[in-house]
Short mmCIF file of C-alpha atoms in Angstrom, two decimals:
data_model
loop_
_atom_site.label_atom_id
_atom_site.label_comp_id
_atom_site.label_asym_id
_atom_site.label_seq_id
_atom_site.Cartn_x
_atom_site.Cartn_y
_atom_site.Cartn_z
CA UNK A 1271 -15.15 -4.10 -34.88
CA UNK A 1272 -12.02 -6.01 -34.41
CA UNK A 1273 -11.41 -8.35 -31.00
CA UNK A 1274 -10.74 -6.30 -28.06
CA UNK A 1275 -7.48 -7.82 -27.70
CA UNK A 1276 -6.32 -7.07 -30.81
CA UNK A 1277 -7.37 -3.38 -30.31
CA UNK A 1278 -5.19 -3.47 -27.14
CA UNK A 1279 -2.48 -4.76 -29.04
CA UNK A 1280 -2.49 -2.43 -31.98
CA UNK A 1281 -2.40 0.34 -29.76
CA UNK A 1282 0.34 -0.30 -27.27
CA UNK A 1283 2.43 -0.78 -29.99
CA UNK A 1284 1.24 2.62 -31.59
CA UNK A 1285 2.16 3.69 -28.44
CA UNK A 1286 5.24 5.27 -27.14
CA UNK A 1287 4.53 3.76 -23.39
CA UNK A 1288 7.44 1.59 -22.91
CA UNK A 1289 6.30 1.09 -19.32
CA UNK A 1290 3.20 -0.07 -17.54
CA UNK A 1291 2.06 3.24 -15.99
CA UNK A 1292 4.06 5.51 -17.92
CA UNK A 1293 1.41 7.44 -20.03
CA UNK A 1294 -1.69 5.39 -20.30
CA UNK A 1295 -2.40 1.71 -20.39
CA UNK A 1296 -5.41 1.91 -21.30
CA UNK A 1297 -6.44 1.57 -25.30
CA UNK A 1298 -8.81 4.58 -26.52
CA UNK A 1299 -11.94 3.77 -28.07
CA UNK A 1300 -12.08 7.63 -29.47
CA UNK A 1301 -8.63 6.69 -31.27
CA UNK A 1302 -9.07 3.28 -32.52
CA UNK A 1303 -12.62 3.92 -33.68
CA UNK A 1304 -11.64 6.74 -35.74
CA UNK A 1305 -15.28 9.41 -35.32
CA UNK A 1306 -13.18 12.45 -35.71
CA UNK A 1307 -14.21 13.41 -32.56
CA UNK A 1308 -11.51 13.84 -30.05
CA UNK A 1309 -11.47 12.25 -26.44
CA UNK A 1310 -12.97 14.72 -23.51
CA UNK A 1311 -10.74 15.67 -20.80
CA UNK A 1312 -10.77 13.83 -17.76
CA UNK A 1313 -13.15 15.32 -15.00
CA UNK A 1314 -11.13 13.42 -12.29
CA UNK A 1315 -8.14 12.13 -11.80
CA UNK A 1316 -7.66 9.82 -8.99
CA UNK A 1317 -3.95 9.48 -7.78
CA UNK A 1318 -3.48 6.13 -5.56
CA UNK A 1319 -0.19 6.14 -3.00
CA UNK A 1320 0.05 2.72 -1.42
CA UNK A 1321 3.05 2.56 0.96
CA UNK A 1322 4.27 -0.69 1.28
CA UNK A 1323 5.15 -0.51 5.16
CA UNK A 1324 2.03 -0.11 6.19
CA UNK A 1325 0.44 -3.78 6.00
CA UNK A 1326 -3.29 -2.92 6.39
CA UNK A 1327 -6.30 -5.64 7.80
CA UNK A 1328 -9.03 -7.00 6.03
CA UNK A 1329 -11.92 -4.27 6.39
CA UNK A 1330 -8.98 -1.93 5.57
CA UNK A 1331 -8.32 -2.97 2.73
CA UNK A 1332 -11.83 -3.91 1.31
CA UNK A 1333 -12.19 0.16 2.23
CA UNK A 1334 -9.60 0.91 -0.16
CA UNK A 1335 -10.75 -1.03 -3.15
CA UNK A 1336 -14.31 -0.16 -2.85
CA UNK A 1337 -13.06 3.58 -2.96
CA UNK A 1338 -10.74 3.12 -5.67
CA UNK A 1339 -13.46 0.73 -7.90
CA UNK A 1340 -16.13 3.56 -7.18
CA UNK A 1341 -14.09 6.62 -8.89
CA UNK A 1342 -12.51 4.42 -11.56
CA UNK A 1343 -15.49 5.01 -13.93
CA UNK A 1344 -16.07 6.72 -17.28
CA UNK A 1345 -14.61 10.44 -17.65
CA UNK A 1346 -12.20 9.39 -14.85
CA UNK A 1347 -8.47 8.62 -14.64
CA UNK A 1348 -6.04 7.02 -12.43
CA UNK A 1349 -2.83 6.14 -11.53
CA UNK A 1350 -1.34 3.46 -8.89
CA UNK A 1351 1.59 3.53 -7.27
CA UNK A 1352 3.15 2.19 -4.36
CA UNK A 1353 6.80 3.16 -2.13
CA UNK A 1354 8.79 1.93 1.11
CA UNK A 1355 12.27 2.78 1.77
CA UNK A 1356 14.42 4.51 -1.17
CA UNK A 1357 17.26 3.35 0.92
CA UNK A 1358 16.00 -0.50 0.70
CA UNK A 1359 15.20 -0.48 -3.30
CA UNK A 1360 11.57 -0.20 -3.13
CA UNK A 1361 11.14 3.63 -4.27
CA UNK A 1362 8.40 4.68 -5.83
CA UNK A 1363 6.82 3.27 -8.81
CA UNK A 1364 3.92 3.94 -10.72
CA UNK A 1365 2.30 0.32 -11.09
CA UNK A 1366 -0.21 1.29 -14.04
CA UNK A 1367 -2.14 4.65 -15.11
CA UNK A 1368 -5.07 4.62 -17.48
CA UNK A 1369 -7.83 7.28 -18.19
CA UNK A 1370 -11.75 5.87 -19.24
CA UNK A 1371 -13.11 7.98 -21.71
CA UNK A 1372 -16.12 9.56 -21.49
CA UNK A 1373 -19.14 9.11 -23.18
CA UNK A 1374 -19.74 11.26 -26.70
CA UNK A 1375 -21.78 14.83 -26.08
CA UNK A 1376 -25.63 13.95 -27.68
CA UNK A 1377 -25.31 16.88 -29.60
CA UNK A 1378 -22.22 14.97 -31.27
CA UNK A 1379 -24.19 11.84 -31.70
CA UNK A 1380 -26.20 12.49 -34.46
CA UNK A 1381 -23.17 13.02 -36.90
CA UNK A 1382 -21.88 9.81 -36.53
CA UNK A 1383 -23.58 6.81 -38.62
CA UNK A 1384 -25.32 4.01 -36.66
CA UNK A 1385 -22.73 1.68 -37.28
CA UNK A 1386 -20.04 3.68 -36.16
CA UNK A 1387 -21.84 4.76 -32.96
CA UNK A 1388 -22.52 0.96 -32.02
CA UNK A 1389 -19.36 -0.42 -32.51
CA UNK A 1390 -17.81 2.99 -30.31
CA UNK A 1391 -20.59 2.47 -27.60
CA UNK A 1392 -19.55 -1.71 -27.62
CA UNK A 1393 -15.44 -0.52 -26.86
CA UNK A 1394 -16.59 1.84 -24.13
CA UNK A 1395 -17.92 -1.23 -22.73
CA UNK A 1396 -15.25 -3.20 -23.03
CA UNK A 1397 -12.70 0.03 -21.81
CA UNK A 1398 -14.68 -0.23 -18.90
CA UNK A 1399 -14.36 -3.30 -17.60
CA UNK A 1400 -10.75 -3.55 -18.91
CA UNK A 1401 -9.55 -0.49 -17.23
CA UNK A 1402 -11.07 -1.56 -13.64
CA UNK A 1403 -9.48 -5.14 -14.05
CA UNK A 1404 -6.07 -3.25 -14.94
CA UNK A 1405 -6.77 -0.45 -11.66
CA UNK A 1406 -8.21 -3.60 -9.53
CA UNK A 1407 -5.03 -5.87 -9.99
CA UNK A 1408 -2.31 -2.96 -9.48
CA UNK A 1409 -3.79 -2.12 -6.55
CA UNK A 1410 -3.86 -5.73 -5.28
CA UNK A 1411 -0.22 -5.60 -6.24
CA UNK A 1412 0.20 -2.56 -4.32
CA UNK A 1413 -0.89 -3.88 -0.92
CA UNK A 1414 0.01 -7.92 -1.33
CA UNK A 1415 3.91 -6.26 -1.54
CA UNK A 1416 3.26 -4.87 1.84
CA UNK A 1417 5.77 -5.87 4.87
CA UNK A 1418 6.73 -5.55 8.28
CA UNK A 1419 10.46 -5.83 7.54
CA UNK A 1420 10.49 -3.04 5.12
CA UNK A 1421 11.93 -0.89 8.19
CA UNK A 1422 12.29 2.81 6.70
CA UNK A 1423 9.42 4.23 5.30
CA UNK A 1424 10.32 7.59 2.71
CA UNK A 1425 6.48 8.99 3.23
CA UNK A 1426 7.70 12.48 2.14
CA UNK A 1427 10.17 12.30 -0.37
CA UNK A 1428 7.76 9.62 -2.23
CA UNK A 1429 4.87 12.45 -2.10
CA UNK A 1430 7.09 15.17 -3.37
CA UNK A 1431 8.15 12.83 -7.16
CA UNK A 1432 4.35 12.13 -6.81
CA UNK A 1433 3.39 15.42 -6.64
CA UNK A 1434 4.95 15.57 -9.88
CA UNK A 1435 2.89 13.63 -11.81
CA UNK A 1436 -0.03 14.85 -10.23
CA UNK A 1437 0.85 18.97 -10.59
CA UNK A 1438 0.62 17.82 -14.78
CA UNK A 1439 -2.72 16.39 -14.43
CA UNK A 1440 -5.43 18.87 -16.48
CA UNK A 1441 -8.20 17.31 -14.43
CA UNK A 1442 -10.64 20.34 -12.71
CA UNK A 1443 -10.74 17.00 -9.77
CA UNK A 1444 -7.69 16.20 -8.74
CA UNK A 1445 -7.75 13.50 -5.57
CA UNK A 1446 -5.01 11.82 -4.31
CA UNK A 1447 -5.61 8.84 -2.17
CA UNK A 1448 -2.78 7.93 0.18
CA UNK A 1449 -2.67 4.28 1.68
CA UNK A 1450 0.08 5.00 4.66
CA UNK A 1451 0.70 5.31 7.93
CA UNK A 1452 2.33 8.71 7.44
CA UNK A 1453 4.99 7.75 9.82
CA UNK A 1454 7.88 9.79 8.83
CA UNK A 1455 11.06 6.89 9.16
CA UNK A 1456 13.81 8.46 6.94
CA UNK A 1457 17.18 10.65 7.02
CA UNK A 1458 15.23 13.59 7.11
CA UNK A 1459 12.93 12.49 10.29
CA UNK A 1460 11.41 9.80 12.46
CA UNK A 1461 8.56 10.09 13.80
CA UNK A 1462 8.74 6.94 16.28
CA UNK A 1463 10.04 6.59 19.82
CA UNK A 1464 10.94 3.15 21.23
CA UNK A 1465 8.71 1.50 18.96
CA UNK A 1466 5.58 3.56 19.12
CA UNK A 1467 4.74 6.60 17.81
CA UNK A 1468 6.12 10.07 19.38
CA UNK A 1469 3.91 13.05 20.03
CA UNK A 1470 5.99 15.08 17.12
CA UNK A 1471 6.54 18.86 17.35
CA UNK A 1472 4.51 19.98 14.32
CA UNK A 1473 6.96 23.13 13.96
CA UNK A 1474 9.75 22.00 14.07
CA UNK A 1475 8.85 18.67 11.93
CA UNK A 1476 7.91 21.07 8.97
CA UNK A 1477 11.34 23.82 9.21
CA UNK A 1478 13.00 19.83 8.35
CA UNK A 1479 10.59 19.07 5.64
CA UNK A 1480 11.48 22.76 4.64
CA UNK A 1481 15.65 22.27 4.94
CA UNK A 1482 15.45 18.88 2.72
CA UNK A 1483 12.54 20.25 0.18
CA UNK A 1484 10.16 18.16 0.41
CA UNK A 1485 7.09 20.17 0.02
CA UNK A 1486 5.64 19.33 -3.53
CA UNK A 1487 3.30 20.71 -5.50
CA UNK A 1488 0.12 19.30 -6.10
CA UNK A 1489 -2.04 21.44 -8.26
CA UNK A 1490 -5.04 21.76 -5.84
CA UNK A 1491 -5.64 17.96 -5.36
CA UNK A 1492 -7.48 16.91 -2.62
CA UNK A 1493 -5.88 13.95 -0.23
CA UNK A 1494 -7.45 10.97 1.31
CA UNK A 1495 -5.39 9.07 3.98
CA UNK A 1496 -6.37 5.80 5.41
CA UNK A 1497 -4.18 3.57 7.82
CA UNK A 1498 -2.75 7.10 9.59
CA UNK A 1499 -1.08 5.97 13.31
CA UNK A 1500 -0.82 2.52 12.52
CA UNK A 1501 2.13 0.80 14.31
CA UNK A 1502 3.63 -2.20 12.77
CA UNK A 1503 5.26 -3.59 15.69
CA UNK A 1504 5.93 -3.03 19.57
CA UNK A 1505 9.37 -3.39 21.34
CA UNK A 1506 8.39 -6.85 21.75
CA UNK A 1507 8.04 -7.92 18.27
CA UNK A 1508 4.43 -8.70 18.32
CA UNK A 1509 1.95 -8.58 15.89
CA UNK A 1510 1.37 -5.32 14.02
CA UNK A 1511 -0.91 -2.66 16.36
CA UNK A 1512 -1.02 -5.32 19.47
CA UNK A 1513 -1.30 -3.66 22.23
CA UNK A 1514 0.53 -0.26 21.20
CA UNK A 1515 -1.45 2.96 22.39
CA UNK A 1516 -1.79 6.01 20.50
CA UNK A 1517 -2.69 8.97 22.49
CA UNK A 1518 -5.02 11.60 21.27
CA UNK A 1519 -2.60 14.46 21.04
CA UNK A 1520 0.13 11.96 19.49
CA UNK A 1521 -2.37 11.74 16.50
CA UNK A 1522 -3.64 15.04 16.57
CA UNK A 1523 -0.14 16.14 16.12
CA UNK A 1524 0.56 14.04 13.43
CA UNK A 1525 -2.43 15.41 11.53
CA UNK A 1526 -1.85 18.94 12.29
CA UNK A 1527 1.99 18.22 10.63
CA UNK A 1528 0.55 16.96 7.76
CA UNK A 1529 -2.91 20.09 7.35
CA UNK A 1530 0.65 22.15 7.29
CA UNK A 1531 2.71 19.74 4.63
CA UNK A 1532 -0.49 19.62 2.01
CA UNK A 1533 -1.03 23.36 2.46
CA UNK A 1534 2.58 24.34 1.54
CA UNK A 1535 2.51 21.27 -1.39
CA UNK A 1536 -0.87 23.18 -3.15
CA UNK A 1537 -3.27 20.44 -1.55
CA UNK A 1538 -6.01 19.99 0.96
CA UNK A 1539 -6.11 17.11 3.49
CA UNK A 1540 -9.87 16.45 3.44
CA UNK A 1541 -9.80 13.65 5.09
CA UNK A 1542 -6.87 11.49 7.82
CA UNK A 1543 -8.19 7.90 8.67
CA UNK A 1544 -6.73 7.14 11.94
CA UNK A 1545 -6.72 4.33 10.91
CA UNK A 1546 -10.03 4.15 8.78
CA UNK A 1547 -12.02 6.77 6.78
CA UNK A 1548 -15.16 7.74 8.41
CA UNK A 1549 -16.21 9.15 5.15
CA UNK A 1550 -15.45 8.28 1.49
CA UNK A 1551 -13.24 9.05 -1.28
CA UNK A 1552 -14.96 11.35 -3.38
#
């Protein structure tokens, strides 16, 4: 079988991707190996939303990957992307998007010669570890372009194009994992008050969303939200989250808002990290 790199090669250029992200960047064994046996659909596809105001710490962070590198596997897909402030020129791009074949059916197996089946079973290998690398550094991308001076933050209007993408997805598992603070900062809304967050008035928050459309459609996915509440900054200019107090209802609020945004955008919040997950993406 020919050098893995000259596989990728040969098909990107077959390809009609132009852009990292825009279809899939990641090489199919099932079409380079030529078995006659088309690729199986994707059981999940995992949708990853990093917004790029919304510098997270350390254990943050090392929650993120480790949910992202335990869903990018075989028979799963993904996409990264990452957003801040239309207004500022970071809007939301799509950073890579790749799907991992799954493995061939046994009952398929046996009408494939030896040969063929070893080299296929040596590229799934290498697809493997190839697609993770390609998922692992887009995300690093992703969240080493976060800032504190990005100072609007488009959280719905960059999960609306999303939702896009995501509606078109003919994964049964659709997840969408969003890395945000979900602090609404745009011409539709803010949801800050002299530097902290405000105790928002769910209602009334969504009849805006309504008025501007932003309610997407999501196709059933299931969302994921870590770094919810986080404050980037006091009225002092101190380091992100010192010394700023969220109340309970301030963040119960916030989450109720967004149950109500997900529900009308064909999705289910499953799970709002306020700041951090207490359980994982699955």
């Amino acid at each position: 079988m020919r050098h893995w790199s000259v596989l990728c090669l040969a098909s990107i250029l077959a390809s009609p991707v132009a852009q990292g992200g825009v279809a899939n960047d990641i090489p199919s064994c099932y079409a380079t190996s030529q078995i006659g046996i088309p690729a199986p659909i994707s059981e999940l596809e995992l949708f990853v939303l990093v917004d790029q105001t919304t510098p997270l710490d350390a254990g943050l962070q090392n929650s993120v990957r480790e949910n992202v590198g335990r869903l990018v596997q075989p028979g799963s897909a993904f996409v990264i992307s990452s957003f801040s402030s239309f207004g500022q020129g970071h809007y939301l791009e799509i950073l890579t998007a790749g799907t991992l074949e799954g493995r061939i059916a046994e009952k398929n197996r046996d009408s494939i010669s030896v040969k063929a089946l070893r080299n296929f079973d040596a590229c799934m290998k290498r697809q493997l570890d190839y697609g993770r690398k390609t998922a692992a550094a887009a995300l690093n991308k992703a969240l080493s372009g976060s800032s504190v001076e990005l100072a609007k933050s488009d959280v719905m209007a960059s999960l609306k194009e999303l939702s896009n993408r995501v509606s078109q997805s003919a994964a049964p598992n659709k997840v969408l994992f969003v890395i945000s603070d979900m602090l609404e900062n745009s011409s539709i809304s803010s949801f800050y008050a002299s530097q902290n967050v405000r105790t928002i008035d769910v209602a009334a928050e969504l009849k805006k969303a309504e008025s501007a459309g932003q309610f997407g459609d999501f196709g059933g996915a299931r969302v994921f939200v870590i770094g919810a509440g986080l404050v980037q900054a006091n009225a002092k200019g101190l380091s992100r989250d010192s010394g700023v107090y969220r109340n309970p209802q301030t963040i119960s609020a916030l989450r109720k808002f967004w149950e109500q945004y997900f529900v009308r955008s064909n999705a289910k919040l499953v799970e709002f990290g306020a700041p951090a997950l207490l359980n994982p993406v699955k």
